[in-house]
Amino acid sequence: MLAPAVIVLCLFWALIHFVARSLSHRDGSLLPTNTRTRAGRQRIKVQVEWVHLKIETTSWNHYHDALTAQLASKRYHAQQIALKLFYNVGVVFGIMGMLCAMGLLVWSCATMVAGLGRLEQPRLAKRDWGTICPQSMKIPGVTVPFSHLVPMLAALFCSQVIHELGHAISGALESIPIQSAGATFTLIIPSAFVAFPTSYIDALKPLARARVIAAGPWHNAIGWIILVVIGWLQLSYHLMTVLGYQDISDIGRVVISVQSGATLRDYLPRGSIITMVDDLRLSGDEETWASYLTKPRNPMEMMGWCVPGPAFLDSPETCCVEDVSVSLLSCFTNGNEQGCVDAVPLLTKPKENIRCQADFECSAKSLCVRPDTVAHLLRLTVRFPDWKEHDEEDVILWRGPRTEVWQEVEIGILRPRINLLPLWLPSLLFVFEGYLEMAMLSLFLFNLLPLPYLDGSQLLDALLDLVGHGVIAPDNYDIELGNDGGYTGDAALHWRWKSTARRIVRGGTLAAFAACILLGAWNAV
């Protein structure tokens, strides 16, 4: 699975470089490529370096200037006051978010440090990545299906657009023009940005500067709250049912798609309903499917099958050797002995075989056996797309790791009532909504960390300037030399206090962040 993805990624970037070079040769110049409109005022600049693509445009400047003029007019004075109050609340949330993000960072480091002293935990045990960040890491093809990659990246980009929109609106509120807006694409990670003139930002009063800086995370916080409410009210679910989708969760889970190239693709058509996994019914809890397929199971927990005892005990045990398969025979156990049994007729014909919990429930000279863990067998009870006509269920027998089924088969709870509706739409909407909610909260917290190049660092400066009565660092100040920048009296005292606070907060956060990365890498080995 990894090799095709790498090939596609290499071809994608080769195509990007080819198109960029073609444009540069056509224009008779080297990169960056500039594209002008008929008016000659708008420009699109494209830069490509290795696996980094940057698209920058001034096309949105006109709309931002119009919004700035509108908010500055007396006619919209009430709206200006309301927006300033709104973004003042954003500053408060920004302070709380910064404290919360720093607290989570310190807590994560402390948790991982405490985990190093647990000698009883094996070094090769599976690690809990949730200790590294507030939410569990989502890695397509590892912790989530690979099909989640596109909605995950789309949600990340949308959350960044909403973030930058906050900066743009608050900038217009403070009459700051934008230089450009655009997007970047690094390897596979998309991003959005809005560029302001630094001189305009530095000239703002501390509170106004804090409003502009905190507006991006504040928009993410508002978006996260809205998405939480939408999820709590199940608005997306109700929208899909109104549009013509049927909830079949009381029956099982509908197959949305099966990964291309997967063995199950030939046996599990789209639109089929999986009603059971082994003896576990899929009706009800949405996490049943993922939990059963990704967590280890004890074979003795499920019901067994009655088989002739002498034939089982006399059968060879070669199929019970790990990674060894003998024809269609699979390894079974009765708890004490192992033997090889033809699993297909036994497991796929439930009406013709007797189920049991123990040997005494079987007839004389029969044993109650179950598939051993080395057999890697999984039963999928399925109603195929024409089940309404036949009302029958079939059993598909899978041999292999259970996690492959979880990775290759995408399921859902909504099925279209008419064939014109796409089967994948509800699942795509729910997955995108979940990732967008996660991206909104993550961007809100991470961006407020007082680290270089993040909003948190600039917000910290604005807050310290606000507390220090607006004393701003002169251009010739050198933190390493520890001078007072030419200030005297109270101004020099305030400046020294602010510079010390900056160094302590930024340095402490950077040290905690680096420690978390190193400890996370150490724990993952």
C-alpha angles and dihedrals in degrees: 000000000000096000096057090047091053091048092050091048092051091049090049093054092043088055091048091053092046093052092045093051091046091054093047092051091046091053091045094237140091125252135324093072116213123202119190129196125228091267090055092221101096123068136187116201121194122194125184122186119167104301096347122098121185124186115187126180141176092202092107096050092089093056092046091050090050091051090048092052091046094052091046093055121097090236091070097038092120091052089049092054091047092050092048090051090048093052092043086062086050090057090054091049088046091057091048091046092051092051091046093049092049091047092051090048093052091044091051092051092047091049093051093045090051089049091058090067095057099100092175091068111091116240091230096048118122110271128226105234089190088085091066097058136010093258129041114265115258111213115174110234092014112053097004132027115280090239088072092071097089098046089043093055091042091053091049092051093046091051090052092049089053089047093052091044087062091055091047095051094044089047090054088050089058093043093248114152119220121234096204146326131215151124138266132206118201114186095311101333116104124205140177131212145182118204122212127186106262092220091060093050093048091049093058123101113257095256093048090047090050090051092054093045097045094044093083097054089039091059089050090051091050090048091050092051091050092050092048090053091047090051094045091051091042090227094158091051092050091046091056093048090051091050091057110278125134124219109230097171090116088063103036139274127315119229108241097179144335119222115260112260094020117135092230091059090082094050105034111057122197112268094034117133119228106208100174141020106205101315095333118105116221096211114113122011113063092212095058094092097050094039095052095046098044103041126071116256134204108234091213090065093073129068117268137217130248113242132169106279101215093049091049095048093045094048119107119260097214091108089060092067109104114262093005120119126189111197109291094331118120133191116262131177137197092201095269107039134038128215143163119256134175097250099190101072091035099051103029098052106059094168093057099049133064119238121213146175098208141008095262090065090064128075123267116299091014129117132208107235136177134194111274119232091250089061091067092206125163129180120212114192106206140186107205122221092271093053093119089066099043102022091207133134127216130197121230114199115212124194116196141054113333091222089067090062090050091050097043103041121066115199137184143177100235124077125183116252090212128038093236092073116085114248093215099054100089093044092049091049094049093046093047092047091051094049092044090054090050093046092050093054094041093050091047094053101035095047091054094059108111093241128131115282092013128109090242092067093052092043089053090054092049093049093049090049089050092051091042092055094256100304104163126199114259119231093248097053115122115197092195092056091048095219124152096243093242095301121136135198118354092354091059091047092051092047094050090048093050094046090051092048091049093052094047096048097040094041093046093048093047091049092049091047093050091046091053091052093049094044091047091052091047093050091048094057 
